[in-house]
Short mmCIF file of C-alpha atoms in Angstrom, two decimals:
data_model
loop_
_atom_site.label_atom_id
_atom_site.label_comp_id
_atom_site.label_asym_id
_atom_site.label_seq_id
_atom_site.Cartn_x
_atom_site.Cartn_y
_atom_site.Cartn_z
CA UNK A 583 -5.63 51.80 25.69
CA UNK A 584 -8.97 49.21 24.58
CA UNK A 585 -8.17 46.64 22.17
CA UNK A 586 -11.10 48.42 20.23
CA UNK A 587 -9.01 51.95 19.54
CA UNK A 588 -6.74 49.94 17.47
CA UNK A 589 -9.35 47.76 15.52
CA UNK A 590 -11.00 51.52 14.73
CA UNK A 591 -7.46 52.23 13.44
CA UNK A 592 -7.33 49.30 11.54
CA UNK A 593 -10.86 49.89 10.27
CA UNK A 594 -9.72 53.76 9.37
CA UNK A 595 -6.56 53.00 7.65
CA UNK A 596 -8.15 50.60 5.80
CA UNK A 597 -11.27 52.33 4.45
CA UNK A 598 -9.19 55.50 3.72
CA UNK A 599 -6.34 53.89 1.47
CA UNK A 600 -8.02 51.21 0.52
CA UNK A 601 -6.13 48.65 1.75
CA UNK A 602 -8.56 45.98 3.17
CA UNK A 603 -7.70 42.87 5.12
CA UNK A 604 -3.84 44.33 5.12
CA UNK A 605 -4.37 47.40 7.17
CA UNK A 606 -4.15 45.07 10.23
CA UNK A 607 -0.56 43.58 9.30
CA UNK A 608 0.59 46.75 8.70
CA UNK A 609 -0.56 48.36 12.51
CA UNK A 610 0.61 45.18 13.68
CA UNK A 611 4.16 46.03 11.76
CA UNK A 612 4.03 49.57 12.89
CA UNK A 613 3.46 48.72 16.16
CA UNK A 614 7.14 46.33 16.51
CA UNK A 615 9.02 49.40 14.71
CA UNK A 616 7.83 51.87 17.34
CA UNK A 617 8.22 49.87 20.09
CA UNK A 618 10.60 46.39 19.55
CA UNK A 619 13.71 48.08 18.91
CA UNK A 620 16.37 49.41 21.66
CA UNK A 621 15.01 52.26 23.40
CA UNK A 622 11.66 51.35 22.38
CA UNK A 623 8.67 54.31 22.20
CA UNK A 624 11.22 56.73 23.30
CA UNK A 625 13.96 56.09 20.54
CA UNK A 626 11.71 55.90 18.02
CA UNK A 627 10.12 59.75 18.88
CA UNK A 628 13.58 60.57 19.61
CA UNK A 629 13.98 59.55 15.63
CA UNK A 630 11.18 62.07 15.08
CA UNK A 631 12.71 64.88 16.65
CA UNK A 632 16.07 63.89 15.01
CA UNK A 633 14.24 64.57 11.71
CA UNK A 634 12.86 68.19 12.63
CA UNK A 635 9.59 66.94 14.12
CA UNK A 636 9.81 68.36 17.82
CA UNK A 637 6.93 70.24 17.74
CA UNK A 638 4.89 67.72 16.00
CA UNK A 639 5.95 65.12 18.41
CA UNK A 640 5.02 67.42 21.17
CA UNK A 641 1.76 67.76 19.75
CA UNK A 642 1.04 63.98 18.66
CA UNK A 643 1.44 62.56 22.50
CA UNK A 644 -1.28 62.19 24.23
CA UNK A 645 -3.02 62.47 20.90
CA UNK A 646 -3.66 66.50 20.54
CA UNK A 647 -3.11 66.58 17.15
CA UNK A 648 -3.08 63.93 14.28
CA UNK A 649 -1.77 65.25 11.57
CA UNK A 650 -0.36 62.58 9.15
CA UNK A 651 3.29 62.61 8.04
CA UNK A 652 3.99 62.80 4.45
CA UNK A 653 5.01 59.42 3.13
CA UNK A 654 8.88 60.77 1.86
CA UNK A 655 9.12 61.78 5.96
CA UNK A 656 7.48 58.41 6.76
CA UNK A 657 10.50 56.79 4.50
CA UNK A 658 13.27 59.29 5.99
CA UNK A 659 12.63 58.39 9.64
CA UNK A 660 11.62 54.96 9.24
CA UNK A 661 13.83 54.00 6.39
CA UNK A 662 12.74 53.45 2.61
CA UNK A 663 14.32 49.60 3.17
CA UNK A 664 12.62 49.19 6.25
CA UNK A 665 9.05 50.76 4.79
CA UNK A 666 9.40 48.07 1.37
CA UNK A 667 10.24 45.47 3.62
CA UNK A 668 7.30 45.92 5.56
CA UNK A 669 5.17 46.71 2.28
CA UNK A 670 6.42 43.47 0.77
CA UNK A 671 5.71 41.32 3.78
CA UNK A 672 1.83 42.85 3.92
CA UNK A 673 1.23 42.75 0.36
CA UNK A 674 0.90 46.88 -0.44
CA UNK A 675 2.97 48.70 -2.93
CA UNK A 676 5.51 50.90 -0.84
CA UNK A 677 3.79 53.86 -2.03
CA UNK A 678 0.35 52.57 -0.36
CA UNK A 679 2.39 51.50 2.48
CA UNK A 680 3.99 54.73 3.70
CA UNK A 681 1.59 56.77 3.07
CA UNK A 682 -0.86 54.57 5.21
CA UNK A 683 1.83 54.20 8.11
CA UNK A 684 1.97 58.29 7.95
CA UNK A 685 -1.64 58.42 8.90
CA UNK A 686 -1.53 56.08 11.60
CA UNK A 687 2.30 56.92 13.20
CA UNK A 688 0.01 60.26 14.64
CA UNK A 689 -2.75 58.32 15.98
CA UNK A 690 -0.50 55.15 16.99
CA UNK A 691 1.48 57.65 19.15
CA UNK A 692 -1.55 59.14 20.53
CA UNK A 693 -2.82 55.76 21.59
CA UNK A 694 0.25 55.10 23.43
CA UNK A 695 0.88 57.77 25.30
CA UNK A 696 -2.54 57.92 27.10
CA UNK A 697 -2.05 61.40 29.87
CA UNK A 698 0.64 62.60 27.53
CA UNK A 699 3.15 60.26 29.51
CA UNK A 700 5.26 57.40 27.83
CA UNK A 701 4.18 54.05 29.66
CA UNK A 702 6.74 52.21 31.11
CA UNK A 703 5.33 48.53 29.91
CA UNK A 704 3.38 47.77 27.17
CA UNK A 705 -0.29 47.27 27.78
CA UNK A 706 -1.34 43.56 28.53
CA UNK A 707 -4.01 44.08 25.03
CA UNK A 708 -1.13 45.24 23.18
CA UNK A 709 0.67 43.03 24.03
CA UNK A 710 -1.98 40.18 22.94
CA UNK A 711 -1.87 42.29 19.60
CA UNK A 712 1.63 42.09 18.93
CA UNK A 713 1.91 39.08 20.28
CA UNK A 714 -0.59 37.84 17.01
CA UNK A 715 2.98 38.59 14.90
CA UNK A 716 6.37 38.28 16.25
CA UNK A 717 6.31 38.93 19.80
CA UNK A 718 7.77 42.48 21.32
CA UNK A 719 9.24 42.97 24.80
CA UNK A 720 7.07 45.37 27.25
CA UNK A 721 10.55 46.08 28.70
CA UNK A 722 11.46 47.63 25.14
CA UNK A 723 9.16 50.34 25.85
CA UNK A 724 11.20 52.41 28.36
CA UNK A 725 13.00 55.29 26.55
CA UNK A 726 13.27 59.25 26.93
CA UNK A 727 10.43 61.02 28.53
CA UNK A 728 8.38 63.68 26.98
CA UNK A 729 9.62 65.91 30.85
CA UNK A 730 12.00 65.48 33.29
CA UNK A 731 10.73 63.02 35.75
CA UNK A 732 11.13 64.03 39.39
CA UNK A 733 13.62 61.87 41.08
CA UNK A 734 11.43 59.44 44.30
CA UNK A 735 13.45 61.00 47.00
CA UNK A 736 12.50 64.97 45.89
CA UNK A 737 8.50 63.24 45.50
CA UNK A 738 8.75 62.62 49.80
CA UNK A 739 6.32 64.86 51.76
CA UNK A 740 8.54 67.91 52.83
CA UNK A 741 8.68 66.99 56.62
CA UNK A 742 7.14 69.43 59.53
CA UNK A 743 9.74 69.80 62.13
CA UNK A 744 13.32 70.49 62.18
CA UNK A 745 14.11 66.97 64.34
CA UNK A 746 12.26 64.66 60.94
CA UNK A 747 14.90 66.66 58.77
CA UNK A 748 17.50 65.54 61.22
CA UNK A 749 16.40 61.88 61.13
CA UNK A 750 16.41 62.14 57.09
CA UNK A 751 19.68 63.48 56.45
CA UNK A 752 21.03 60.46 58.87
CA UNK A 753 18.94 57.92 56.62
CA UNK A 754 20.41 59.09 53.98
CA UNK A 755 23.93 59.59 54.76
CA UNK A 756 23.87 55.66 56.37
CA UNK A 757 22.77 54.42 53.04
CA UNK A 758 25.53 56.76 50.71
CA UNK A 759 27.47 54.78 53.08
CA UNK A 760 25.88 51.25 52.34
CA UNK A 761 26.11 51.59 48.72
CA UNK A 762 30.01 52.65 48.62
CA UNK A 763 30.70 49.62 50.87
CA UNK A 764 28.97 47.80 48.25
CA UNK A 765 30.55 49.45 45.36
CA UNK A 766 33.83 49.17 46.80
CA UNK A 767 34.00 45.50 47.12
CA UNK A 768 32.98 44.74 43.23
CA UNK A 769 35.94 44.08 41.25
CA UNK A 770 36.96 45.98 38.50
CA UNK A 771 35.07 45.99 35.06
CA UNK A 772 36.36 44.50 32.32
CA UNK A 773 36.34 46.76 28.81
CA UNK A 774 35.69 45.23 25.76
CA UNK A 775 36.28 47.20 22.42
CA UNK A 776 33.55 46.63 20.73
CA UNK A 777 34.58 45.32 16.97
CA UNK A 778 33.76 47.70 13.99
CA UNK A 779 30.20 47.14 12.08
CA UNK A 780 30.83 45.53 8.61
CA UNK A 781 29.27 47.62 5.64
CA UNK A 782 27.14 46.18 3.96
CA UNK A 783 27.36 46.91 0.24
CA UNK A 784 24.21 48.17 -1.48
CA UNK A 785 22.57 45.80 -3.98
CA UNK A 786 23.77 46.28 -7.72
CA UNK A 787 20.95 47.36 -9.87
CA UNK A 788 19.30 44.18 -12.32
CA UNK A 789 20.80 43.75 -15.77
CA UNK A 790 17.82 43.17 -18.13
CA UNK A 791 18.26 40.03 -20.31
CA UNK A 792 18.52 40.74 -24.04
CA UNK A 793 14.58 40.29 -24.95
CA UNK A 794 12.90 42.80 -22.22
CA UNK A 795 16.18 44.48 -23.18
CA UNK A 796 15.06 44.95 -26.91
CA UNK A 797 10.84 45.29 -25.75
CA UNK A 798 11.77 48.31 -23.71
CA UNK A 799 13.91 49.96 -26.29
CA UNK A 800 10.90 49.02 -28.63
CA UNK A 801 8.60 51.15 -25.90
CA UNK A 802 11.35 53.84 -25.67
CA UNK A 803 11.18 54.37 -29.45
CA UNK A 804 7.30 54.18 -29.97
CA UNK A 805 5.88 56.01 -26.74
CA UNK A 806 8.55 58.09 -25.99
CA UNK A 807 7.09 61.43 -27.85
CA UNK A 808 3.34 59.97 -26.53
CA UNK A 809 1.27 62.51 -24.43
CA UNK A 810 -1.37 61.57 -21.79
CA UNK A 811 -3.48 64.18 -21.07
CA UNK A 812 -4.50 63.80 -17.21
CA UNK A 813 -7.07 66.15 -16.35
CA UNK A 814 -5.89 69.07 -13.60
CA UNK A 815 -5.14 67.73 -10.47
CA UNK A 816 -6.88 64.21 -11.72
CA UNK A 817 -5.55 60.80 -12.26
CA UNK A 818 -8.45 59.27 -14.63
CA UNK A 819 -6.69 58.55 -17.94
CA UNK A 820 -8.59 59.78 -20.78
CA UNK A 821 -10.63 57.96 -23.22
CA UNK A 822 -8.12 59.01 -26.38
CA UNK A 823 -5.37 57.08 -24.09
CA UNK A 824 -6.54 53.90 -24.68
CA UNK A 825 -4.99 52.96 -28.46
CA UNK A 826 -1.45 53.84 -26.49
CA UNK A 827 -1.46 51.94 -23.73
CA UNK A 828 -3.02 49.00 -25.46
CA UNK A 829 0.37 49.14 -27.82
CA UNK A 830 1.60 49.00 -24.77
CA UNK A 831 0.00 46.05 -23.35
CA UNK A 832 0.66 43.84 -26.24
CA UNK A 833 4.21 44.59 -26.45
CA UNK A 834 4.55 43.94 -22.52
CA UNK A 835 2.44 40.60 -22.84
CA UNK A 836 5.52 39.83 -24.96
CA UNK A 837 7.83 39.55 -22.34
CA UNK A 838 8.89 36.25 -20.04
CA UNK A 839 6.61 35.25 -17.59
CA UNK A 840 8.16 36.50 -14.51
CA UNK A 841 9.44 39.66 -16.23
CA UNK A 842 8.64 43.20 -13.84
CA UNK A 843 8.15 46.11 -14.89
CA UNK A 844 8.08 49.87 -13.15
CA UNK A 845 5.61 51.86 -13.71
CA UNK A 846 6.77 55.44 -12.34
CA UNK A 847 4.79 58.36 -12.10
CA UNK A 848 6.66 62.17 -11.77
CA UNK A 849 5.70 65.25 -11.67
CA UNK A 850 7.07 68.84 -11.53
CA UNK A 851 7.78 70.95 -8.65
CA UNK A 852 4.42 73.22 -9.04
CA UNK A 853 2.14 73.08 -6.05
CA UNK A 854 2.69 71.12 -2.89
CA UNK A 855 5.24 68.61 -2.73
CA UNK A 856 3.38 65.71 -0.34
CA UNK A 857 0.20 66.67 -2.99
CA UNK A 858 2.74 66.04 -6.09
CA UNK A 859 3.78 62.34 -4.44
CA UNK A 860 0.44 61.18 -3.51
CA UNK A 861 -0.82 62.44 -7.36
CA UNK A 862 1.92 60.89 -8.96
CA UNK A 863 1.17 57.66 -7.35
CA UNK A 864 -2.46 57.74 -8.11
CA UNK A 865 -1.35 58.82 -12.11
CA UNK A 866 1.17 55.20 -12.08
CA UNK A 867 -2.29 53.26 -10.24
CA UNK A 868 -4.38 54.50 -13.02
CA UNK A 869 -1.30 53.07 -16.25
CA UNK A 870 -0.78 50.26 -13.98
CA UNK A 871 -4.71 49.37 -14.05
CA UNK A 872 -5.45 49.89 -17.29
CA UNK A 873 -2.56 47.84 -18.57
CA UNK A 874 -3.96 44.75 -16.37
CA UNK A 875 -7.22 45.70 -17.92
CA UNK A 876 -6.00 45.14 -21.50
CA UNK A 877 -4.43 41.49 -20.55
CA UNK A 878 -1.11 42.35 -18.77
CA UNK A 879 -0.37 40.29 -15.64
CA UNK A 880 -1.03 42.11 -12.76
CA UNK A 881 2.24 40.17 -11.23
CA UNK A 882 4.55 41.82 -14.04
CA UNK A 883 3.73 45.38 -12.72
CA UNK A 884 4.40 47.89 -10.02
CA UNK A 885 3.14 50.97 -9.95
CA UNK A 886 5.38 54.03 -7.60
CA UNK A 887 4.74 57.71 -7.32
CA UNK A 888 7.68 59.43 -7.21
CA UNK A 889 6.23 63.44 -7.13
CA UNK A 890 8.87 65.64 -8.47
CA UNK A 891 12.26 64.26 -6.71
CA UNK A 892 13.49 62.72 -9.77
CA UNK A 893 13.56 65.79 -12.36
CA UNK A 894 14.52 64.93 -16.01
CA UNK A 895 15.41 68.28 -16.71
CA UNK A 896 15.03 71.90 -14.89
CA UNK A 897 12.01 72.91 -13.68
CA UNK A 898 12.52 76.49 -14.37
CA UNK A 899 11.56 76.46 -17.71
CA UNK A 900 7.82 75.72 -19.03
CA UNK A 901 9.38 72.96 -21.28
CA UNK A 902 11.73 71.90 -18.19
CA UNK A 903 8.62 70.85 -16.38
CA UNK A 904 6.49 69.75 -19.17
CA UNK A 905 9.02 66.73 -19.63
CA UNK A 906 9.07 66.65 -15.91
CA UNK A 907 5.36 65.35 -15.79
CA UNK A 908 6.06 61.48 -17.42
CA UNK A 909 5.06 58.33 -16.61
CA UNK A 910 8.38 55.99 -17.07
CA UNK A 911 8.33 52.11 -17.85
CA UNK A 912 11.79 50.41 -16.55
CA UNK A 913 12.86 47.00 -16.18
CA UNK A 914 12.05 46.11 -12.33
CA UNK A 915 13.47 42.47 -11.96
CA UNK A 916 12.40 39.14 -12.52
CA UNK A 917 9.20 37.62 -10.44
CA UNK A 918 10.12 38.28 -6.07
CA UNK A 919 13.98 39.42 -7.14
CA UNK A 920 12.44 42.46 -8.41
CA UNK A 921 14.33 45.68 -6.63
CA UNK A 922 11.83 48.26 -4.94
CA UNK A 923 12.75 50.95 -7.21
CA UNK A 924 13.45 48.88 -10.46
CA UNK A 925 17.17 49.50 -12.99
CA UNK A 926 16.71 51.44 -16.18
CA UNK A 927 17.26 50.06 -19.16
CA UNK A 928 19.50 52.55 -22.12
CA UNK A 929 18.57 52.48 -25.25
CA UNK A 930 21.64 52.21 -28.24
CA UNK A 931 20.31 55.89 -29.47
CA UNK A 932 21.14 56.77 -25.60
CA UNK A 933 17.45 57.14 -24.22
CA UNK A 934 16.53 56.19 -21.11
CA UNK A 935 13.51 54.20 -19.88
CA UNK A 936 10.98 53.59 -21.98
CA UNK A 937 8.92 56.98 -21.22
CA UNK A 938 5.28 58.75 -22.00
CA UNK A 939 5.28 62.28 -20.86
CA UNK A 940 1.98 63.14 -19.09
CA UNK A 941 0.93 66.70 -18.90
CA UNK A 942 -1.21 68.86 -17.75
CA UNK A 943 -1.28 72.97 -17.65
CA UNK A 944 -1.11 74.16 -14.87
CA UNK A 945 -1.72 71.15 -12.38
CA UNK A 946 1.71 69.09 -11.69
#
């Protein structure tokens, strides 16, 4: 594979999510997931497969099809710590980030597996790729083969005569005898018991201190009843939007420097669920800009799509799903402590994160 496929990846990913100068990091990132760890290539599609993607494995090697992953199955194979570790460390929001890496994971595959085979080493320009982060070992790319490989001795030429059989058979049998000589005189193995992993308890969500405390129960009491009207299947925030989110603005502007907040987009479960995510995320871009727009920080927001997995109530009503399409605000953290998915903050009349419904009839 030439250097140049990858910097046309890197120029694809980028143009297409908008990424920039980090759509190199990321391949470069992508690259040591797929191929550093034990097992290497082969584990990794082996994780694929694991997660019901046989047949699109099948189809991605050798690159006959491309067809991106949705960024939930890019977080369920890969990890959701693993995908806002590597968002973090390229500067994307984890949204951005997995939904970029579930583009290229199709076309990364395709790259590598030039013939439809899995190479046995990595490629010496690969290599000088990697090698531009934290170095990988070409020996970490032996794994599982797509087939069966034929074992050397069934890949001789099928000899002519009856006496070359005879002479093959007597090779053989003098080397079965070589290599129990051999095995006979090693002394026994010694069995360690390998000791027990140590859990690692997950990370307590962050207690708000008593003024963002009191800002976003101030936010939970003014916007909560507030109603964005996107546009069908659109994430441009109206005009008529403006008077809320600049209440919003100044009361956020309030807050200690340092102070993060969430801004989570939802939806319901009409229409496409991969469409839902990637709308939602657009819908918590478009808050999150226009926040920064009237004087907010850019540093004191994130912005995460979150489609319709997190349902407020049941989507089987029409009033179910109309409180199912929100935008939440919740207390994320303070300044690079800030949790991926940020804690919410209760309010003392029991509400929950500070919340503007956004709705639209029918889109999600």
């Amino acid at each position: 594979m030439a250097t140049t496929s990858i910097d046309n990846l890197i120029s694809e990913s980028g143009s297409k999510f908008g990424i920039g100068a980090a759509a190199g990091p990321l391949m470069r990132e992508l690259l040591q997931v797929m191929t550093g760890g034990p097992g290497g290539l082969g584990a990794f599609l082996d994780r694929l497969r694991s997660a019901g993607l046989g047949a699109e494995v099948s189809s991605f090697i050798g690159g006959k099809s491309e067809v991106p992953l949705a960024p939930n199955t890019v977080d369920s194979v890969m990890g959701e710590t693993t995908v806002v570790g590597i968002a973090r460390r390229v500067g994307l929001a984890p949204a951005a980030a997995a939904a970029a890496l579930g583009f290229a994971i199709p076309k990364m595959i395709g790259l590598l597996t030039p013939g439809g085979k899995l190479p046995t080493a990595l490629p010496s320009d690969i290599q000088r790729f990697v090698g531009q982060g934290e170095q990988v070992s070409p020996m970490a790319m032996a794994g599982v083969r797509e087939t069966e490989q034929v074992p050397p001795v069934a890949m001789a030429t099928v000899p002519q005569s009856r006496n070359n059989w005879v002479w093959w058979l007597l090779g053989l049998a003098v080397l079965a005898l070589i290599i129990w000589l051999l095995l006979a005189r090693r002394p026994a193995p010694v069995h360690t018991v390998a000791a027990p992993p140590v859990p690692v308890p997950a990370a307590a969500p962050v207690a708000p201190p008593a003024p963002v405390k009191a800002v976003v129960e101030n936010l939970n009491h003014e916007l909560n009843n507030t109603v964005l009207n996107f546009p069908t299947a659109s994430a441009v925030l109206p005009t008529e939007s403006a008077p809320v989110l600049q209440q919003a603005a100044d009361q956020i502007k309030t807050l200690p420097a340092g102070t993060v907040i969430m801004i989570g987009g939802h939806t319901d479960n009409v229409g496409n669920s991969a469409a839902n995510l990637t709308l939602s995320q657009q819908r918590a871009d478009a808050v999150r800009a226009a926040l920064v727009q009237d004087g907010v920080n850019p540093s004191m927001l994130q912005a995460r799509g979150f489609g319709d997995t997190r349902p407020l109530e049941s989507n089987d009503t029409a009033s179910g799903r109309l409180h199912n399409r929100r935008t939440e605000f919740t207390f994320a953290g303070n300044g690079a402590n800030a949790p991926a998915n940020g804690a919410a903050v209760t309010s003392s009349n029991g509400a929950g994160s500070a919340t503007t419904t956004t709705t639209t009839t029918p889109s999600p």
